[in-house]
Amino acid sequence: MDVTTAAPPSAWAPLRVAAYRSLWLALLASNIGTWMQTVGAQWLLVEQSGSDTLVALVQTASTLPIVLFALPSGALADTLDRRRLLIAVQSLLVGVGAMLTILTLTGHMPASLLLTLTFALGAGQALTAPAWQAIIPELVPRSQLASASALGAVSMNLARAVGPAVAGVLIAQTGAGVVFGLNTLSFALFVVALWRWRAPAAEYADAPERFAAAVRAGGRYVRHSPVVRRILLRAALFLVPGSALWALLPLVASRRLGLGSSGYGILLAAVGVGAVAGALLLPRLRARWSVNRLLLIAGGAFTVVFVVLALVRSEAAVVVALVPAGVAWVLVLSNINAAMQLFLPNWVRARGLAVYQMVFAGAQAAGALFWGALSDATGLVVSHLAAAAVMAAGVLTLRWWPMRDVSGDNREPAVFWPEPHLEIDPDDHDGPVLVTVAYPVAAERQDAFVRAMEAVGRGRRRTGAVRWGLFRDGERPDRYVEAYLVPSWAEHLRQHTGRLTGADREAEERALALTDGPAEVSHLLSAPGVIPPGR
């Protein structure tokens, strides 16, 4: 069925929460500054070099740091005080922005240094995004997470509508240096808003994970979560061709339409206006159509927009075509972001969202570089038609790789394992630990039991196990033994105390319902002096 029966909450509901409202407004100012910075950097390179590849590299320099640093940033956001982390990062961005501003105003800004400082600003954004995304569920109720995601799209796309237009006017009147200075001011405003906010004291009460272990745990969760992998696949299939819009639009403005910086700002503003309209329409569209139908419509609209950009040289027609492109952009990314927010459990939310940011940025960085190089080699018409073909092919894959409906899954934390009682008292960092669970299963239920244990095994690997297996006892055919290896005792205790969800509990209960008696659990610790497996 493509039609749903219940409308999601209003997109404006989270703004009734004072703390969220204050931070959202500060982030809006920062997003406007970021778009002004992007337009200023791109137009500065258009004037300096005119190289398609160099202009496209602005987007690559902005987004590549997210690919490189997002997962470590997510681990930091899950293990440190997120407010203090954000304040420190935004303060560093003030310093980088001030350097960029001064050097540009004094005429000492070659292309190589501009791209280097743009990369540094991108690194700051890589550190910011997971921490910000992770604190949203602490600011608003879970029922409003989808609305908060839509508001994130409103913020980004209001910025896309306002920032480029303002930047175009300022660049024409005063030059790019003033634009860079205003972006620096936006970072300072975000610092002030964060300084005024006080996170609940209990937020960081638990002992943090070690950094390297936290990074590995985040990657392991994504690797063993089919739902998350499917969300990331749908994001990549849209973003790789979609990045051609942002990478080539300054060239469309300057070469095909003969526009200056203010005209380029108008084109970006048209996309932004469409995106804001899409965010406002999102609750109504979600109530009418499924996520997969929305992805189909949005991908089809983007394909048509690329064809228009390739074949039409009328400024008015291009402006009109860019409005539905903005609507389509926000429909896809708001739904994907909301799906990630709703599915990820709290303990790994920042790391999971960091992986999403890596895909988001990596697809755009690689796409921008590819589309820029293709445009250098073949021209704008061929590049846009190729992007349209790739987008259409991605839409067709919805038949085989649709988004999965997990709205009925219980993602709340579930503490249901009994506390382990050992005669030996292990240190938290002792490991690895081999956990075995023996189940008595009658012959007529064994096939069903093995199938049910597949979901249990995925849950074990998502929450800490580096290896998992299910074995049948050769001496007792009615006995199955589950065995999984956890890196440390602390990692296993976290499985007991908060990593599991209600969905994990339901999966275990389905398997246990097929057994003929209680399970027997054993915890095997590494023997002293023996090199653990895998080391």
mmCIF file of C-alpha atoms in Angstrom, residues 171-501:
data_model
loop_
_atom_site.group_PDB
_atom_site.id
_atom_site.type_symbol
_atom_site.label_atom_id
_atom_site.label_comp_id
_atom_site.label_asym_id
_atom_site.label_seq_id
_atom_site.Cartn_x
_atom_site.Cartn_y
_atom_site.Cartn_z
ATOM 1 C CA ILE A 171 30.264 39.962 -3.866
ATOM 2 C CA ALA A 172 29.126 42.297 -6.625
ATOM 3 C CA GLN A 173 29.333 45.327 -4.303
ATOM 4 C CA THR A 174 32.211 44.586 -1.900
ATOM 5 C CA GLY A 175 33.948 41.317 -2.887
ATOM 6 C CA ALA A 176 34.208 37.847 -1.369
ATOM 7 C CA GLY A 177 36.134 38.952 1.738
ATOM 8 C CA VAL A 178 33.073 40.539 3.355
ATOM 9 C CA VAL A 179 31.096 37.338 2.699
ATOM 10 C CA PHE A 180 33.783 35.287 4.452
ATOM 11 C CA GLY A 181 33.682 37.701 7.392
ATOM 12 C CA LEU A 182 29.926 37.280 7.829
ATOM 13 C CA ASN A 183 30.360 33.504 7.802
ATOM 14 C CA THR A 184 32.901 33.888 10.620
ATOM 15 C CA LEU A 185 30.365 35.941 12.579
ATOM 16 C CA SER A 186 27.788 33.151 12.181
ATOM 17 C CA PHE A 187 30.161 30.705 13.909
ATOM 18 C CA ALA A 188 30.497 33.148 16.806
ATOM 19 C CA LEU A 189 26.704 33.377 17.139
ATOM 20 C CA PHE A 190 26.473 29.584 17.360
ATOM 21 C CA VAL A 191 29.093 29.631 20.157
ATOM 22 C CA VAL A 192 26.960 32.112 22.122
ATOM 23 C CA ALA A 193 23.796 29.990 21.737
ATOM 24 C CA LEU A 194 25.637 26.840 22.845
ATOM 25 C CA TRP A 195 27.161 28.668 25.817
ATOM 26 C CA ARG A 196 23.683 29.680 27.012
ATOM 27 C CA TRP A 197 22.274 26.140 26.718
ATOM 28 C CA ARG A 198 22.813 23.749 29.622
ATOM 29 C CA ALA A 199 22.497 20.031 28.930
ATOM 30 C CA PRO A 200 20.936 17.848 31.667
ATOM 31 C CA ALA A 201 23.551 16.696 34.168
ATOM 32 C CA ALA A 202 22.539 13.030 33.788
ATOM 33 C CA GLU A 203 23.299 13.091 30.071
ATOM 34 C CA TYR A 204 26.948 12.139 30.572
ATOM 35 C CA ALA A 205 26.587 10.113 33.758
ATOM 36 C CA ASP A 206 27.750 6.805 32.240
ATOM 37 C CA ALA A 207 31.439 6.037 31.892
ATOM 38 C CA PRO A 208 32.473 6.826 28.315
ATOM 39 C CA GLU A 209 33.780 4.221 25.922
ATOM 40 C CA ARG A 210 37.381 4.309 24.814
ATOM 41 C CA PHE A 211 37.750 6.247 21.584
ATOM 42 C CA ALA A 212 39.116 3.459 19.350
ATOM 43 C CA ALA A 213 36.605 0.948 20.714
ATOM 44 C CA ALA A 214 33.783 3.442 20.142
ATOM 45 C CA VAL A 215 34.820 3.951 16.507
ATOM 46 C CA ARG A 216 34.909 0.185 15.919
ATOM 47 C CA ALA A 217 31.548 -0.294 17.630
ATOM 48 C CA GLY A 218 29.944 2.323 15.385
ATOM 49 C CA GLY A 219 31.265 0.709 12.223
ATOM 50 C CA ARG A 220 30.218 -2.728 13.467
ATOM 51 C CA TYR A 221 26.668 -1.542 14.149
ATOM 52 C CA VAL A 222 26.230 -0.188 10.625
ATOM 53 C CA ARG A 223 27.857 -3.233 9.021
ATOM 54 C CA HIS A 224 25.416 -5.621 10.713
ATOM 55 C CA SER A 225 22.257 -3.518 10.303
ATOM 56 C CA PRO A 226 20.478 -4.262 6.981
ATOM 57 C CA VAL A 227 18.042 -1.399 7.576
ATOM 58 C CA VAL A 228 20.807 1.188 7.991
ATOM 59 C CA ARG A 229 22.693 -0.151 4.985
ATOM 60 C CA ARG A 230 19.576 0.177 2.823
ATOM 61 C CA ILE A 231 19.015 3.781 3.979
ATOM 62 C CA LEU A 232 22.620 4.613 3.095
ATOM 63 C CA LEU A 233 22.279 2.954 -0.319
ATOM 64 C CA ARG A 234 19.188 5.004 -1.173
ATOM 65 C CA ALA A 235 21.003 8.176 -0.092
ATOM 66 C CA ALA A 236 24.009 7.409 -2.310
ATOM 67 C CA LEU A 237 21.881 6.528 -5.346
ATOM 68 C CA PHE A 238 20.265 9.955 -5.131
ATOM 69 C CA LEU A 239 23.243 12.077 -4.083
ATOM 70 C CA VAL A 240 25.821 10.944 -6.648
ATOM 71 C CA PRO A 241 23.814 12.233 -9.636
ATOM 72 C CA GLY A 242 22.162 14.973 -7.552
ATOM 73 C CA SER A 243 25.547 16.524 -6.768
ATOM 74 C CA ALA A 244 25.807 17.600 -10.416
ATOM 75 C CA LEU A 245 23.256 20.326 -9.688
ATOM 76 C CA TRP A 246 25.442 22.076 -7.100
ATOM 77 C CA ALA A 247 28.770 21.367 -8.808
ATOM 78 C CA LEU A 248 27.767 22.712 -12.233
ATOM 79 C CA LEU A 249 25.244 25.438 -11.385
ATOM 80 C CA PRO A 250 27.830 28.267 -11.204
ATOM 81 C CA LEU A 251 28.988 27.245 -14.685
ATOM 82 C CA VAL A 252 25.406 27.183 -15.963
ATOM 83 C CA ALA A 253 24.983 30.709 -14.592
ATOM 84 C CA SER A 254 28.193 32.139 -16.028
ATOM 85 C CA ARG A 255 28.508 30.286 -19.353
ATOM 86 C CA ARG A 256 25.095 29.188 -20.562
ATOM 87 C CA LEU A 257 23.053 32.074 -19.150
ATOM 88 C CA GLY A 258 25.689 34.838 -19.045
ATOM 89 C CA LEU A 259 24.868 35.796 -15.452
ATOM 90 C CA GLY A 260 27.081 37.412 -12.848
ATOM 91 C CA SER A 261 27.372 36.537 -9.144
ATOM 92 C CA SER A 262 23.988 38.073 -8.293
ATOM 93 C CA GLY A 263 22.337 36.013 -11.039
ATOM 94 C CA TYR A 264 23.968 32.876 -9.689
ATOM 95 C CA GLY A 265 22.567 33.779 -6.286
ATOM 96 C CA ILE A 266 19.089 33.991 -7.808
ATOM 97 C CA LEU A 267 19.441 30.480 -9.271
ATOM 98 C CA LEU A 268 20.476 29.062 -5.893
ATOM 99 C CA ALA A 269 17.707 30.999 -4.208
ATOM 100 C CA ALA A 270 15.185 29.335 -6.556
ATOM 101 C CA VAL A 271 16.395 25.936 -5.388
ATOM 102 C CA GLY A 272 16.202 27.132 -1.782
ATOM 103 C CA VAL A 273 12.658 28.437 -2.170
ATOM 104 C CA GLY A 274 11.594 25.088 -3.592
ATOM 105 C CA ALA A 275 13.295 23.274 -0.749
ATOM 106 C CA VAL A 276 11.522 25.375 1.872
ATOM 107 C CA ALA A 277 8.208 24.708 0.119
ATOM 108 C CA GLY A 278 9.034 20.996 0.114
ATOM 109 C CA ALA A 279 9.754 21.030 3.847
ATOM 110 C CA LEU A 280 6.422 22.718 4.542
ATOM 111 C CA LEU A 281 4.574 20.225 2.312
ATOM 112 C CA LEU A 282 6.383 17.253 3.819
ATOM 113 C CA PRO A 283 3.889 16.345 6.601
ATOM 114 C CA ARG A 284 0.985 16.365 4.151
ATOM 115 C CA LEU A 285 2.879 14.355 1.546
ATOM 116 C CA ARG A 286 4.004 11.792 4.148
ATOM 117 C CA ALA A 287 0.376 11.346 5.153
ATOM 118 C CA ARG A 288 -0.657 10.687 1.563
ATOM 119 C CA TRP A 289 2.192 8.589 0.135
ATOM 120 C CA SER A 290 4.756 6.082 1.318
ATOM 121 C CA VAL A 291 8.437 6.967 1.538
ATOM 122 C CA ASN A 292 9.189 4.882 -1.558
ATOM 123 C CA ARG A 293 6.543 6.701 -3.600
ATOM 124 C CA LEU A 294 8.027 10.032 -2.503
ATOM 125 C CA LEU A 295 11.504 8.872 -3.538
ATOM 126 C CA LEU A 296 10.127 7.815 -6.926
ATOM 127 C CA ILE A 297 8.447 11.177 -7.535
ATOM 128 C CA ALA A 298 11.458 13.186 -6.333
ATOM 129 C CA GLY A 299 13.924 11.228 -8.460
ATOM 130 C CA GLY A 300 11.742 11.616 -11.525
ATOM 131 C CA ALA A 301 11.477 15.375 -10.946
ATOM 132 C CA PHE A 302 15.248 15.703 -10.607
ATOM 133 C CA THR A 303 15.735 13.803 -13.867
ATOM 134 C CA VAL A 304 13.492 16.279 -15.704
ATOM 135 C CA VAL A 305 15.339 19.239 -14.142
ATOM 136 C CA PHE A 306 18.676 17.939 -15.444
ATOM 137 C CA VAL A 307 17.241 17.660 -18.951
ATOM 138 C CA VAL A 308 16.011 21.268 -18.738
ATOM 139 C CA LEU A 309 19.447 22.479 -17.569
ATOM 140 C CA ALA A 310 21.054 20.623 -20.478
ATOM 141 C CA LEU A 311 18.774 21.855 -23.269
ATOM 142 C CA VAL A 312 17.252 25.203 -22.213
ATOM 143 C CA ARG A 313 19.126 28.544 -22.293
ATOM 144 C CA SER A 314 16.327 30.752 -20.941
ATOM 145 C CA GLU A 315 17.053 32.254 -17.504
ATOM 146 C CA ALA A 316 13.350 32.324 -16.567
ATOM 147 C CA ALA A 317 12.817 28.687 -17.557
ATOM 148 C CA VAL A 318 15.872 27.576 -15.587
ATOM 149 C CA VAL A 319 14.699 29.482 -12.492
ATOM 150 C CA VAL A 320 11.267 27.838 -12.730
ATOM 151 C CA ALA A 321 12.822 24.378 -13.185
ATOM 152 C CA LEU A 322 15.072 24.802 -10.140
ATOM 153 C CA VAL A 323 12.115 25.237 -7.776
ATOM 154 C CA PRO A 324 10.906 21.595 -8.102
ATOM 155 C CA ALA A 325 14.551 20.536 -7.823
ATOM 156 C CA GLY A 326 14.573 22.091 -4.359
ATOM 157 C CA VAL A 327 11.307 20.358 -3.464
ATOM 158 C CA ALA A 328 12.681 17.004 -4.609
ATOM 159 C CA TRP A 329 15.971 17.498 -2.737
ATOM 160 C CA VAL A 330 14.244 18.075 0.589
ATOM 161 C CA LEU A 331 11.706 15.281 0.086
ATOM 162 C CA VAL A 332 14.468 12.716 -0.356
ATOM 163 C CA LEU A 333 16.923 13.873 2.300
ATOM 164 C CA SER A 334 14.357 14.713 5.000
ATOM 165 C CA ASN A 335 12.830 11.252 4.722
ATOM 166 C CA ILE A 336 16.229 9.551 4.754
ATOM 167 C CA ASN A 337 17.471 11.603 7.712
ATOM 168 C CA ALA A 338 14.262 10.982 9.664
ATOM 169 C CA ALA A 339 14.522 7.248 8.997
ATOM 170 C CA MET A 340 18.062 7.221 10.424
ATOM 171 C CA GLN A 341 17.079 9.283 13.470
ATOM 172 C CA LEU A 342 14.113 7.050 14.264
ATOM 173 C CA PHE A 343 15.894 3.743 13.731
ATOM 174 C CA LEU A 344 19.223 4.301 15.508
ATOM 175 C CA PRO A 345 19.285 3.585 19.269
ATOM 176 C CA ASN A 346 20.623 6.355 21.496
ATOM 177 C CA TRP A 347 23.938 4.686 22.414
ATOM 178 C CA VAL A 348 25.166 4.664 18.798
ATOM 179 C CA ARG A 349 23.086 7.479 17.310
ATOM 180 C CA ALA A 350 25.933 9.952 16.739
ATOM 181 C CA ARG A 351 28.131 7.273 15.152
ATOM 182 C CA GLY A 352 25.346 5.999 12.919
ATOM 183 C CA LEU A 353 24.497 9.522 11.829
ATOM 184 C CA ALA A 354 28.203 10.137 11.251
ATOM 185 C CA VAL A 355 28.277 7.256 8.774
ATOM 186 C CA TYR A 356 25.238 8.798 7.088
ATOM 187 C CA GLN A 357 27.121 12.105 6.931
ATOM 188 C CA MET A 358 30.062 10.256 5.370
ATOM 189 C CA VAL A 359 27.831 8.873 2.631
ATOM 190 C CA PHE A 360 26.097 12.234 2.230
ATOM 191 C CA ALA A 361 29.363 14.111 1.870
ATOM 192 C CA GLY A 362 31.316 11.387 0.071
ATOM 193 C CA ALA A 363 28.681 10.963 -2.615
ATOM 194 C CA GLN A 364 28.648 14.715 -3.213
ATOM 195 C CA ALA A 365 32.435 15.080 -3.081
ATOM 196 C CA ALA A 366 33.062 12.248 -5.533
ATOM 197 C CA GLY A 367 30.113 13.284 -7.661
ATOM 198 C CA ALA A 368 31.220 16.916 -7.826
ATOM 199 C CA LEU A 369 34.718 15.921 -8.896
ATOM 200 C CA PHE A 370 33.361 13.513 -11.541
ATOM 201 C CA TRP A 371 30.776 15.927 -12.968
ATOM 202 C CA GLY A 372 33.302 18.766 -13.044
ATOM 203 C CA ALA A 373 35.872 16.639 -14.870
ATOM 204 C CA LEU A 374 33.207 15.358 -17.284
ATOM 205 C CA SER A 375 32.114 18.933 -17.997
ATOM 206 C CA ASP A 376 35.746 19.919 -18.689
ATOM 207 C CA ALA A 377 36.006 17.041 -21.163
ATOM 208 C CA THR A 378 32.588 17.046 -22.853
ATOM 209 C CA GLY A 379 30.730 20.235 -21.896
ATOM 210 C CA LEU A 380 27.727 21.123 -19.748
ATOM 211 C CA VAL A 381 25.075 19.608 -22.032
ATOM 212 C CA VAL A 382 26.548 16.104 -21.997
ATOM 213 C CA SER A 383 27.249 16.292 -18.267
ATOM 214 C CA HIS A 384 23.657 17.206 -17.376
ATOM 215 C CA LEU A 385 22.201 14.562 -19.676
ATOM 216 C CA ALA A 386 24.524 11.969 -18.129
ATOM 217 C CA ALA A 387 23.401 13.051 -14.630
ATOM 218 C CA ALA A 388 19.772 12.682 -15.731
ATOM 219 C CA ALA A 389 20.456 9.138 -16.969
ATOM 220 C CA VAL A 390 22.194 8.132 -13.720
ATOM 221 C CA MET A 391 19.370 9.639 -11.624
ATOM 222 C CA ALA A 392 16.733 7.768 -13.654
ATOM 223 C CA ALA A 393 18.653 4.506 -13.256
ATOM 224 C CA GLY A 394 18.780 5.054 -9.495
ATOM 225 C CA VAL A 395 15.021 5.609 -9.373
ATOM 226 C CA LEU A 396 14.448 2.307 -11.197
ATOM 227 C CA THR A 397 16.358 0.441 -8.464
ATOM 228 C CA LEU A 398 13.493 1.182 -6.047
ATOM 229 C CA ARG A 399 11.871 -1.930 -7.521
ATOM 230 C CA TRP A 400 14.627 -4.119 -6.036
ATOM 231 C CA TRP A 401 16.018 -1.988 -3.199
ATOM 232 C CA PRO A 402 13.139 -0.055 -1.601
ATOM 233 C CA MET A 403 13.325 1.669 1.752
ATOM 234 C CA ARG A 404 12.202 -0.709 4.482
ATOM 235 C CA ASP A 405 9.273 0.162 6.733
ATOM 236 C CA VAL A 406 10.482 -0.095 10.342
ATOM 237 C CA SER A 407 7.821 2.135 11.859
ATOM 238 C CA GLY A 408 6.526 -0.776 13.925
ATOM 239 C CA ASP A 409 9.952 -1.685 15.370
ATOM 240 C CA ASN A 410 10.538 -1.000 19.053
ATOM 241 C CA ARG A 411 13.743 1.087 19.192
ATOM 242 C CA GLU A 412 13.555 1.965 22.894
ATOM 243 C CA PRO A 413 16.367 0.667 25.153
ATOM 244 C CA ALA A 414 15.571 -2.695 26.749
ATOM 245 C CA VAL A 415 17.457 -4.089 29.750
ATOM 246 C CA PHE A 416 16.266 -7.684 30.014
ATOM 247 C CA TRP A 417 19.390 -9.835 30.381
ATOM 248 C CA PRO A 418 20.054 -10.966 33.951
ATOM 249 C CA GLU A 419 23.142 -9.530 35.590
ATOM 250 C CA PRO A 420 26.082 -11.934 35.192
ATOM 251 C CA HIS A 421 27.407 -13.504 38.422
ATOM 252 C CA LEU A 422 30.993 -14.756 38.072
ATOM 253 C CA GLU A 423 33.337 -16.347 40.580
ATOM 254 C CA ILE A 424 36.174 -14.482 38.863
ATOM 255 C CA ASP A 425 36.004 -10.669 38.972
ATOM 256 C CA PRO A 426 37.309 -9.479 35.562
ATOM 257 C CA ASP A 427 38.654 -6.010 34.889
ATOM 258 C CA ASP A 428 36.529 -3.908 32.529
ATOM 259 C CA HIS A 429 39.220 -4.033 29.843
ATOM 260 C CA ASP A 430 39.907 -7.773 30.114
ATOM 261 C CA GLY A 431 39.138 -9.589 26.917
ATOM 262 C CA PRO A 432 38.152 -10.941 24.619
ATOM 263 C CA VAL A 433 35.203 -12.675 26.291
ATOM 264 C CA LEU A 434 33.559 -15.741 24.755
ATOM 265 C CA VAL A 435 29.869 -16.031 25.642
ATOM 266 C CA THR A 436 28.080 -19.332 25.022
ATOM 267 C CA VAL A 437 24.344 -19.975 25.303
ATOM 268 C CA ALA A 438 23.022 -23.555 25.114
ATOM 269 C CA TYR A 439 19.428 -24.154 23.983
ATOM 270 C CA PRO A 440 17.434 -27.435 24.082
ATOM 271 C CA VAL A 441 15.386 -27.631 20.852
ATOM 272 C CA ALA A 442 13.112 -30.466 19.733
ATOM 273 C CA ALA A 443 13.741 -31.911 16.268
ATOM 274 C CA GLU A 444 10.483 -30.668 14.739
ATOM 275 C CA ARG A 445 11.285 -27.021 15.684
ATOM 276 C CA GLN A 446 14.967 -26.913 14.818
ATOM 277 C CA ASP A 447 14.633 -25.419 11.326
ATOM 278 C CA ALA A 448 12.414 -22.625 12.630
ATOM 279 C CA PHE A 449 14.815 -22.075 15.551
ATOM 280 C CA VAL A 450 17.825 -21.683 13.247
ATOM 281 C CA ARG A 451 15.922 -19.128 11.154
ATOM 282 C CA ALA A 452 14.887 -17.195 14.263
ATOM 283 C CA MET A 453 18.464 -17.145 15.541
ATOM 284 C CA GLU A 454 19.649 -15.295 12.427
ATOM 285 C CA ALA A 455 17.991 -12.123 13.740
ATOM 286 C CA VAL A 456 19.445 -12.776 17.205
ATOM 287 C CA GLY A 457 22.916 -13.110 15.690
ATOM 288 C CA ARG A 458 22.606 -9.790 13.884
ATOM 289 C CA GLY A 459 21.622 -8.179 17.167
ATOM 290 C CA ARG A 460 24.655 -9.657 18.948
ATOM 291 C CA ARG A 461 26.993 -8.324 16.243
ATOM 292 C CA ARG A 462 25.361 -4.894 16.185
ATOM 293 C CA THR A 463 25.753 -4.464 19.933
ATOM 294 C CA GLY A 464 29.308 -5.698 20.476
ATOM 295 C CA ALA A 465 30.144 -9.176 19.167
ATOM 296 C CA VAL A 466 33.015 -9.369 16.694
ATOM 297 C CA ARG A 467 32.252 -13.017 15.872
ATOM 298 C CA TRP A 468 29.047 -15.021 16.170
ATOM 299 C CA GLY A 469 28.052 -18.573 15.354
ATOM 300 C CA LEU A 470 25.346 -21.170 16.037
ATOM 301 C CA PHE A 471 26.397 -24.810 16.490
ATOM 302 C CA ARG A 472 24.628 -28.154 16.927
ATOM 303 C CA ASP A 473 25.959 -30.489 19.605
ATOM 304 C CA GLY A 474 27.302 -33.673 17.958
ATOM 305 C CA GLU A 475 26.674 -35.789 21.086
ATOM 306 C CA ARG A 476 23.232 -34.293 21.830
ATOM 307 C CA PRO A 477 21.344 -33.545 18.578
ATOM 308 C CA ASP A 478 18.593 -31.682 20.439
ATOM 309 C CA ARG A 479 21.085 -29.144 21.854
ATOM 310 C CA TYR A 480 22.195 -25.990 20.018
ATOM 311 C CA VAL A 481 25.000 -23.751 21.256
ATOM 312 C CA GLU A 482 25.280 -20.085 20.374
ATOM 313 C CA ALA A 483 28.780 -18.648 20.743
ATOM 314 C CA TYR A 484 29.906 -15.069 20.289
ATOM 315 C CA LEU A 485 33.132 -13.208 20.981
ATOM 316 C CA VAL A 486 33.120 -9.734 22.552
ATOM 317 C CA PRO A 487 36.302 -7.581 22.615
ATOM 318 C CA SER A 488 36.200 -6.823 26.352
ATOM 319 C CA TRP A 489 34.251 -7.408 29.529
ATOM 320 C CA ALA A 490 33.136 -3.747 29.515
ATOM 321 C CA GLU A 491 31.787 -4.178 25.986
ATOM 322 C CA HIS A 492 29.756 -7.199 27.094
ATOM 323 C CA LEU A 493 28.421 -5.371 30.152
ATOM 324 C CA ARG A 494 27.149 -2.630 27.826
ATOM 325 C CA GLN A 495 25.099 -5.298 26.067
ATOM 326 C CA HIS A 496 23.516 -6.043 29.438
ATOM 327 C CA THR A 497 22.862 -2.427 30.416
ATOM 328 C CA GLY A 498 21.537 -0.421 27.502
ATOM 329 C CA ARG A 499 22.637 -1.376 24.003
ATOM 330 C CA LEU A 500 19.762 -3.752 23.316
ATOM 331 C CA THR A 501 16.389 -2.474 22.102
#
